[in-house]
Amino acid sequence: MHKRTSLRRLAAVAITAGFVTGATLPAFAQSDPIRIGLILPMSGPFASTGRQVEAAAKLYVAQHGSTIAGRKVELIVKDDGGTADVTRRLAQELVVNDKVTVLGGFGLTPLALATAPIATQSKTPMVVMAAATSSIIDASPFIVRTSFTLPQATIGIAEWAPKNGIRRVVTLVSDYGPGIDAEKVFVARFTQGGGQVTDSLRVPLRNPDFAPFLQKVRDAKPDALFVFLPSGVGGQMMKQFTERGLDKAGIRLIATGDVTDDDILNGMGDAALGVVTSHHYSAAHDSPANKAFVEAFTKANPGMRPNFMAVGGYDGMRVIYKGLEAAKGAGGEALLATMKGQSFESPRGPVTIDAATRDIVQDIYIRRVERVGGQLYNVEFDVLRAVRDPGRG
Ligand code: PHB
């Protein structure tokens, strides 16, 4: 009786053990490389975003090595040219043919949204390093974000403006996800602070002609024009802002930091001096971590200055590396779990990947364009601490 019970128990234990072993058996061989697939606009109008994210991701790998949990790490970079159909096809190929453990990059909102269903279906974690529409995070439970959201960046300037003599504002945004987010949040917060938005203008995402819009603003003569444009486009707008004489008419320019992007700021010249923006990263951020980052980035990429896209890529790789280490090289839900909840000191300042929302919590700085050592920088002068995405309430 006693013997039979223990035999039966033994059998039960064996079955259970067998089941458990089967369920936890890794889906990879120790000799398989861990592949990280980045999809970025390396060509086309948003190529500067791809260039920045790629340079930063490669810097992270150079600094932290190409071995995780005893396996070789391979970084694969694919160019989608900024076109969603191409992003979707590349994501499919990376998952099915290259068997990547994790997807990353995503230079524009539509490109991230096109990939989200593939991440969900294949249970592949997807790190959004650049795109910034609030709702992206809801498109797949496998998305983790290391960039920012437009509501997060916008509240800084929307709260600063009415406290600093700006009463009447016209808004001008790119007519797609992040622009609509920025407009909505700016109008709500600025109005709450006692300001008045007299007009809201939207320009096409591709090949915008700012002239007719800026003429309209000049005629309306508000205290300031609030602008959101995706990274890389701000220079064209700034040129036409001065050519149309808006500065001389006494209209101030305020914006999210996308417009005074560190990559192109120096090329804007004196017209940019004094422009106040809010954002999560400035190359001039005063911390030892950022000084080391800017120095290493510039050394590895002569003539280039890291912008907020670079930091999204660098931190994205950090989240992937630490996640893979903790998950012992596993992907899927195991990796998703170890990426969530990470807190660390980024070149931008302290950040957390909120375990519940999978979105980034970070400081938002108020900055003014100044000349420092002969170069233009966004110099931070105030900060909102540990900002969650206000776009999600
Ligand atoms: C986006 O498409 O989500 C996007 C792109 C560039 C930015 C901000 C947002 O600077």
Coordinates of C-alpha atoms and ligand atoms in Angstrom, one line a residue:
M1 CA 0.0 0.0 0.0
H2 CA 2.7 2.4 1.1
K3 CA 4.9 1.3 -1.8
R4 CA 2.1 1.7 -4.4
T5 CA 1.3 5.2 -3.1
S6 CA 4.9 6.3 -3.4
L7 CA 5.2 4.7 -6.9
R8 CA 2.1 6.5 -8.0
R9 CA 3.5 9.7 -6.5
L10 CA 6.7 9.2 -8.2
A11 CA 4.9 8.8 -11.5
A12 CA 2.9 11.9 -10.9
V13 CA 6.1 13.8 -10.1
A14 CA 7.8 12.5 -13.2
I15 CA 4.9 13.5 -15.4
T16 CA 4.8 16.9 -13.8
A17 CA 8.5 17.3 -14.1
G18 CA 8.4 16.2 -17.7
F19 CA 5.6 18.7 -18.4
V20 CA 7.5 21.5 -16.7
T21 CA 10.7 20.7 -18.5
G22 CA 8.9 20.6 -21.8
A23 CA 7.2 23.9 -21.1
T24 CA 10.4 25.7 -20.1
L25 CA 12.6 24.1 -22.7
P26 CA 14.2 27.1 -24.5
A27 CA 13.0 27.6 -28.1
F28 CA 16.6 28.1 -29.2
A29 CA 19.9 26.3 -29.2
Q30 CA 22.8 27.7 -27.2
S31 CA 24.7 28.1 -30.5
D32 CA 21.9 30.2 -32.2
P33 CA 22.7 33.9 -32.3
I34 CA 20.3 36.4 -30.6
R35 CA 19.1 38.6 -33.4
I36 CA 17.9 42.1 -32.8
G37 CA 16.0 43.5 -35.9
L38 CA 15.9 47.4 -36.2
I39 CA 13.6 48.8 -38.9
L40 CA 14.4 52.5 -39.6
P41 CA 13.9 55.2 -42.2
M42 CA 17.6 55.2 -43.5
S43 CA 16.5 56.9 -46.7
G44 CA 13.8 59.4 -47.7
P45 CA 12.7 62.6 -45.9
F46 CA 13.1 61.1 -42.4
A47 CA 16.5 59.5 -42.9
S48 CA 18.1 61.7 -40.2
T49 CA 16.0 59.7 -37.6
G50 CA 17.3 56.4 -39.0
R51 CA 20.9 57.7 -39.0
Q52 CA 20.6 58.9 -35.4
V53 CA 19.0 55.7 -34.0
E54 CA 21.4 53.4 -35.9
A55 CA 24.5 55.3 -34.8
A56 CA 23.4 55.2 -31.1
A57 CA 22.4 51.5 -31.2
K58 CA 25.7 50.6 -32.7
L59 CA 27.5 52.7 -30.1
Y60 CA 25.6 50.8 -27.3
V61 CA 26.7 47.4 -28.8
A62 CA 30.3 48.6 -29.2
Q63 CA 30.3 49.7 -25.5
H64 CA 28.5 46.6 -24.1
G65 CA 29.8 43.7 -26.3
S66 CA 28.1 41.2 -28.6
T67 CA 27.5 38.3 -26.2
I68 CA 24.5 37.8 -24.0
A69 CA 23.8 34.7 -21.9
G70 CA 26.7 33.0 -23.8
R71 CA 25.2 33.6 -27.2
K72 CA 26.3 36.0 -29.9
V73 CA 24.2 39.1 -30.5
E74 CA 23.5 40.2 -34.1
L75 CA 22.1 43.6 -34.9
I76 CA 20.2 43.7 -38.2
V77 CA 19.3 47.1 -39.6
K78 CA 16.7 47.4 -42.3
D79 CA 15.7 50.6 -44.3
D80 CA 11.9 51.1 -44.7
G81 CA 12.3 54.5 -46.4
G82 CA 9.6 55.8 -44.0
T83 CA 6.8 53.8 -45.8
A84 CA 4.5 51.7 -43.7
D85 CA 3.9 48.9 -46.3
V86 CA 7.7 48.4 -46.4
T87 CA 8.0 48.4 -42.6
R88 CA 5.3 45.7 -42.4
R89 CA 7.0 43.5 -45.0
L90 CA 10.4 43.9 -43.3
A91 CA 9.0 43.1 -39.9
Q92 CA 7.4 39.9 -41.3
E93 CA 10.7 38.9 -42.9
L94 CA 12.7 39.6 -39.8
V95 CA 10.3 37.5 -37.7
V96 CA 9.8 34.6 -40.1
N97 CA 13.1 34.3 -41.9
D98 CA 15.7 35.8 -39.6
K99 CA 13.9 34.6 -36.4
V100 CA 14.7 37.8 -34.6
T101 CA 14.1 37.8 -30.8
V102 CA 13.1 41.4 -30.7
L103 CA 12.1 44.2 -33.1
G104 CA 13.1 47.8 -32.6
G105 CA 13.3 51.2 -34.3
F106 CA 10.1 52.7 -35.8
G107 CA 10.9 56.3 -37.0
L108 CA 7.3 57.4 -37.5
T109 CA 3.9 56.6 -35.9
P110 CA 2.4 54.9 -39.0
L111 CA 5.4 52.6 -39.2
A112 CA 5.0 51.5 -35.6
L113 CA 1.3 51.0 -36.0
A114 CA 1.9 48.8 -39.2
T115 CA 4.1 46.5 -37.3
A116 CA 2.1 46.1 -34.1
P117 CA -0.2 43.2 -35.3
I118 CA 2.9 41.2 -36.3
A119 CA 4.4 41.7 -32.8
T120 CA 1.2 40.5 -31.3
Q121 CA 0.7 37.5 -33.6
S122 CA 4.3 36.3 -33.3
K123 CA 4.7 37.3 -29.6
T124 CA 7.8 39.3 -30.5
P125 CA 8.6 42.2 -28.2
M126 CA 8.8 45.4 -30.1
V127 CA 10.7 48.4 -28.8
V128 CA 9.5 51.8 -30.1
M129 CA 12.6 54.0 -30.1
A130 CA 11.4 57.0 -32.1
A131 CA 7.7 57.2 -32.8
A132 CA 5.7 59.2 -30.2
T133 CA 1.9 59.2 -30.7
S134 CA 0.4 58.4 -27.3
S135 CA -1.9 55.6 -28.6
I136 CA 0.9 53.5 -30.1
I137 CA 1.4 51.7 -26.8
D138 CA -2.2 50.3 -27.0
A139 CA -1.6 48.8 -30.5
S140 CA 0.1 45.7 -29.1
P141 CA 0.8 44.3 -25.6
F142 CA 4.3 43.4 -26.9
I143 CA 5.2 47.1 -27.4
V144 CA 7.6 48.8 -25.0
R145 CA 8.5 52.5 -25.6
T146 CA 11.9 54.2 -25.0
S147 CA 11.2 57.4 -27.0
F148 CA 8.5 59.8 -25.5
T149 CA 5.0 60.9 -26.2
L150 CA 3.9 64.2 -27.6
P151 CA 1.5 64.9 -24.7
Q152 CA 4.5 64.3 -22.4
A153 CA 6.7 66.8 -24.3
T154 CA 3.9 69.4 -24.9
I155 CA 2.7 70.0 -21.3
G156 CA 6.0 71.7 -20.4
I157 CA 5.7 74.5 -22.9
A158 CA 1.9 74.7 -22.6
E159 CA 2.2 75.4 -18.9
W160 CA 5.3 77.7 -19.2
A161 CA 3.8 80.0 -21.9
P162 CA 0.9 81.5 -20.0
K163 CA 3.1 82.2 -17.0
N164 CA 5.5 84.1 -19.2
G165 CA 3.4 86.7 -20.8
I166 CA 2.1 84.7 -23.7
R167 CA -1.7 85.1 -23.9
R168 CA -2.8 84.5 -27.5
V169 CA -1.4 81.6 -29.5
V170 CA -1.9 80.0 -32.9
T171 CA -0.9 76.3 -33.2
L172 CA 0.7 74.7 -36.2
V173 CA 1.3 70.9 -36.3
S174 CA 1.9 68.1 -38.8
D175 CA -1.4 66.6 -39.7
Y176 CA -1.0 63.0 -38.3
G177 CA -0.9 61.2 -34.9
P178 CA 1.8 63.1 -33.0
G179 CA 0.7 66.5 -34.3
I180 CA -2.9 65.9 -33.3
D181 CA -1.7 64.8 -29.9
A182 CA 0.4 67.9 -29.5
E183 CA -2.4 70.2 -30.7
K184 CA -5.0 68.7 -28.4
V185 CA -2.8 68.8 -25.3
F186 CA -1.4 72.3 -26.0
V187 CA -4.9 73.7 -26.4
A188 CA -6.2 72.0 -23.2
R189 CA -3.3 73.0 -20.9
F190 CA -2.6 76.5 -22.3
T191 CA -6.3 77.3 -22.0
Q192 CA -6.4 75.9 -18.4
G193 CA -3.5 78.3 -17.7
G194 CA -5.5 81.3 -18.9
G195 CA -4.3 81.5 -22.5
Q196 CA -6.3 81.6 -25.6
V197 CA -5.7 79.6 -28.8
T198 CA -7.1 81.7 -31.7
D199 CA -6.4 79.3 -34.5
S200 CA -5.2 75.7 -35.0
L201 CA -3.4 75.0 -38.3
R202 CA -2.4 71.6 -39.7
V203 CA 0.2 71.0 -42.4
P204 CA 0.7 67.8 -44.4
L205 CA 3.3 65.4 -43.1
R206 CA 5.0 65.1 -46.4
N207 CA 6.4 68.0 -48.4
P208 CA 4.7 70.7 -46.4
D209 CA 4.8 74.3 -47.8
F210 CA 4.8 76.5 -44.7
A211 CA 4.4 79.8 -46.5
P212 CA 0.6 80.2 -46.7
F213 CA 0.3 79.0 -43.1
L214 CA 2.9 81.4 -41.8
Q215 CA 1.3 84.3 -43.8
K216 CA -1.9 83.5 -42.0
V217 CA -0.2 83.6 -38.7
R218 CA 1.5 86.9 -39.5
D219 CA -1.8 88.4 -40.3
A220 CA -3.4 87.1 -37.1
K221 CA -0.5 88.5 -35.1
P222 CA -0.7 86.3 -32.0
D223 CA 1.8 86.6 -29.1
A224 CA 3.3 83.3 -30.1
L225 CA 3.1 80.5 -32.6
F226 CA 3.3 76.9 -31.1
V227 CA 4.7 74.3 -33.5
F228 CA 5.1 70.6 -33.6
L229 CA 6.9 69.1 -36.6
P230 CA 8.7 65.7 -36.8
S231 CA 12.4 65.6 -36.3
G232 CA 14.4 66.9 -39.2
V233 CA 11.8 69.3 -40.6
G234 CA 12.1 72.2 -38.2
G235 CA 14.9 74.0 -40.2
Q236 CA 12.6 74.6 -43.2
M237 CA 9.9 76.1 -41.0
M238 CA 12.4 78.3 -39.1
K239 CA 13.8 79.7 -42.4
Q240 CA 10.3 80.7 -43.6
F241 CA 9.4 82.0 -40.2
T242 CA 12.1 84.7 -40.5
E243 CA 11.8 85.2 -44.3
R244 CA 8.1 86.0 -43.8
G245 CA 9.1 88.4 -41.0
L246 CA 7.1 86.8 -38.2
D247 CA 10.0 87.5 -35.8
K248 CA 10.1 91.2 -36.7
A249 CA 6.3 91.4 -36.3
G250 CA 7.0 90.4 -32.6
I251 CA 5.5 86.9 -32.9
R252 CA 7.4 84.5 -30.6
L253 CA 8.1 80.9 -31.6
I254 CA 7.4 78.2 -29.0
A255 CA 7.5 74.4 -29.7
T256 CA 8.3 70.9 -28.7
G257 CA 12.0 70.0 -28.9
D258 CA 11.3 68.2 -32.2
V259 CA 11.6 71.6 -33.9
T260 CA 14.9 72.6 -32.4
D261 CA 16.3 69.1 -32.8
D262 CA 20.0 68.9 -31.9
D263 CA 20.9 67.3 -35.2
I264 CA 19.9 70.4 -37.2
L265 CA 19.9 73.2 -34.6
N266 CA 23.3 74.6 -35.6
G267 CA 22.2 74.9 -39.2
M268 CA 19.2 77.1 -38.2
G269 CA 21.6 80.0 -37.3
D270 CA 20.7 83.1 -35.2
A271 CA 16.9 82.8 -36.1
A272 CA 16.7 80.0 -33.5
L273 CA 18.2 82.0 -30.7
G274 CA 15.8 82.5 -27.8
V275 CA 13.3 79.9 -29.0
V276 CA 11.7 78.2 -25.9
T277 CA 10.8 74.5 -26.2
S278 CA 10.0 71.6 -23.9
H279 CA 11.4 68.1 -24.4
H280 CA 13.0 65.1 -22.7
Y281 CA 16.5 65.4 -24.2
S282 CA 19.1 68.0 -25.0
A283 CA 22.7 67.3 -26.0
A284 CA 23.5 70.1 -23.5
H285 CA 21.9 68.1 -20.6
D286 CA 24.2 68.7 -17.7
S287 CA 25.0 65.2 -16.2
P288 CA 28.1 63.0 -16.2
A289 CA 26.1 60.2 -18.0
N290 CA 25.2 62.6 -20.8
K291 CA 28.7 64.1 -21.1
A292 CA 30.1 60.6 -21.6
F293 CA 27.3 59.7 -24.1
V294 CA 27.8 62.8 -26.2
E295 CA 31.6 62.4 -26.2
A296 CA 31.4 58.7 -27.2
F297 CA 28.7 59.3 -29.9
T298 CA 30.6 62.2 -31.4
K299 CA 33.9 60.3 -31.4
A300 CA 32.3 57.3 -33.1
N301 CA 30.4 59.6 -35.6
P302 CA 32.5 62.6 -36.4
G303 CA 30.5 65.7 -37.3
M304 CA 27.3 64.4 -35.8
R305 CA 25.6 65.5 -32.6
P306 CA 23.2 63.1 -30.9
N307 CA 19.6 64.2 -30.8
F308 CA 16.6 62.8 -28.9
M309 CA 16.2 60.1 -31.5
A310 CA 19.7 58.8 -30.7
V311 CA 18.9 58.7 -27.0
G312 CA 15.7 56.7 -27.8
G313 CA 17.8 54.2 -29.7
Y314 CA 20.6 54.0 -27.1
D315 CA 18.1 53.5 -24.2
G316 CA 16.1 51.1 -26.3
M317 CA 19.2 48.9 -26.7
R318 CA 19.8 49.2 -22.9
V319 CA 16.3 47.9 -22.2
I320 CA 16.8 45.1 -24.7
Y321 CA 20.3 44.1 -23.4
K322 CA 19.3 44.1 -19.7
G323 CA 16.0 42.3 -20.6
L324 CA 17.8 39.6 -22.5
E325 CA 20.4 39.1 -19.8
A326 CA 17.7 38.7 -17.1
A327 CA 15.6 36.4 -19.4
K328 CA 18.8 34.4 -20.2
G329 CA 18.5 35.0 -23.9
A330 CA 14.8 34.0 -24.1
G331 CA 12.4 36.1 -26.2
G332 CA 8.6 36.3 -26.2
E333 CA 6.7 36.9 -22.9
A334 CA 9.9 36.2 -20.8
L335 CA 11.7 39.1 -22.5
L336 CA 8.7 41.3 -22.3
A337 CA 8.5 40.7 -18.5
T338 CA 12.2 41.6 -18.0
M339 CA 12.0 44.7 -20.1
K340 CA 9.0 46.1 -18.1
G341 CA 9.8 48.0 -14.9
Q342 CA 13.5 48.8 -15.8
S343 CA 14.7 52.0 -14.1
F344 CA 18.0 53.6 -15.0
E345 CA 20.0 56.8 -15.5
S346 CA 19.7 57.7 -19.2
P347 CA 21.8 60.4 -20.9
R348 CA 18.4 62.3 -20.7
G349 CA 18.1 61.9 -16.9
P350 CA 16.3 59.2 -14.8
V351 CA 13.8 57.0 -16.6
T352 CA 11.5 54.1 -15.9
I353 CA 9.7 51.7 -18.2
D354 CA 6.4 51.7 -16.3
A355 CA 5.6 48.0 -15.7
A356 CA 1.9 48.5 -16.0
T357 CA 1.7 50.7 -19.1
R358 CA 5.0 49.6 -20.8
D359 CA 5.5 53.4 -21.6
I360 CA 8.4 55.6 -20.5
V361 CA 8.3 57.8 -17.4
Q362 CA 10.8 60.7 -17.6
D363 CA 11.7 64.3 -16.8
I364 CA 10.6 67.0 -19.2
Y365 CA 12.8 70.1 -19.4
I366 CA 12.0 73.7 -20.4
R367 CA 14.9 74.9 -22.6
R368 CA 16.0 78.0 -24.5
V369 CA 18.2 78.1 -27.6
E370 CA 21.5 79.8 -26.7
R371 CA 24.9 80.0 -28.1
V372 CA 27.4 78.0 -26.1
G373 CA 31.1 77.9 -27.1
G374 CA 30.1 79.1 -30.6
Q375 CA 27.4 76.5 -31.1
L376 CA 23.6 76.5 -30.7
Y377 CA 22.2 74.4 -27.9
N378 CA 18.9 73.8 -26.1
V379 CA 19.9 75.0 -22.7
E380 CA 17.6 73.5 -20.0
F381 CA 16.4 76.0 -17.3
D382 CA 13.4 74.2 -15.7
V383 CA 12.1 70.7 -15.2
L384 CA 8.9 68.7 -14.6
R385 CA 9.9 65.5 -12.8
A386 CA 8.9 61.9 -13.6
V387 CA 6.2 62.7 -16.2
R388 CA 3.9 59.9 -17.2
D389 CA 2.1 60.1 -20.6
P390 CA -0.7 62.6 -19.9
G391 CA -2.3 61.4 -23.2
R392 CA -3.5 58.3 -21.3
G393 CA -5.0 60.2 -18.4
Ligands
PHB1 C1 6.1 60.1 -35.0 O1 5.8 59.9 -36.2 O2 5.6 59.5 -34.0 C2 7.2 61.2 -34.7 C3 8.2 61.4 -35.6 C4 9.2 62.4 -35.3 C5 9.1 63.1 -34.1 C6 8.0 62.9 -33.2 C7 7.1 61.9 -33.5 O3 10.0 64.1 -33.8

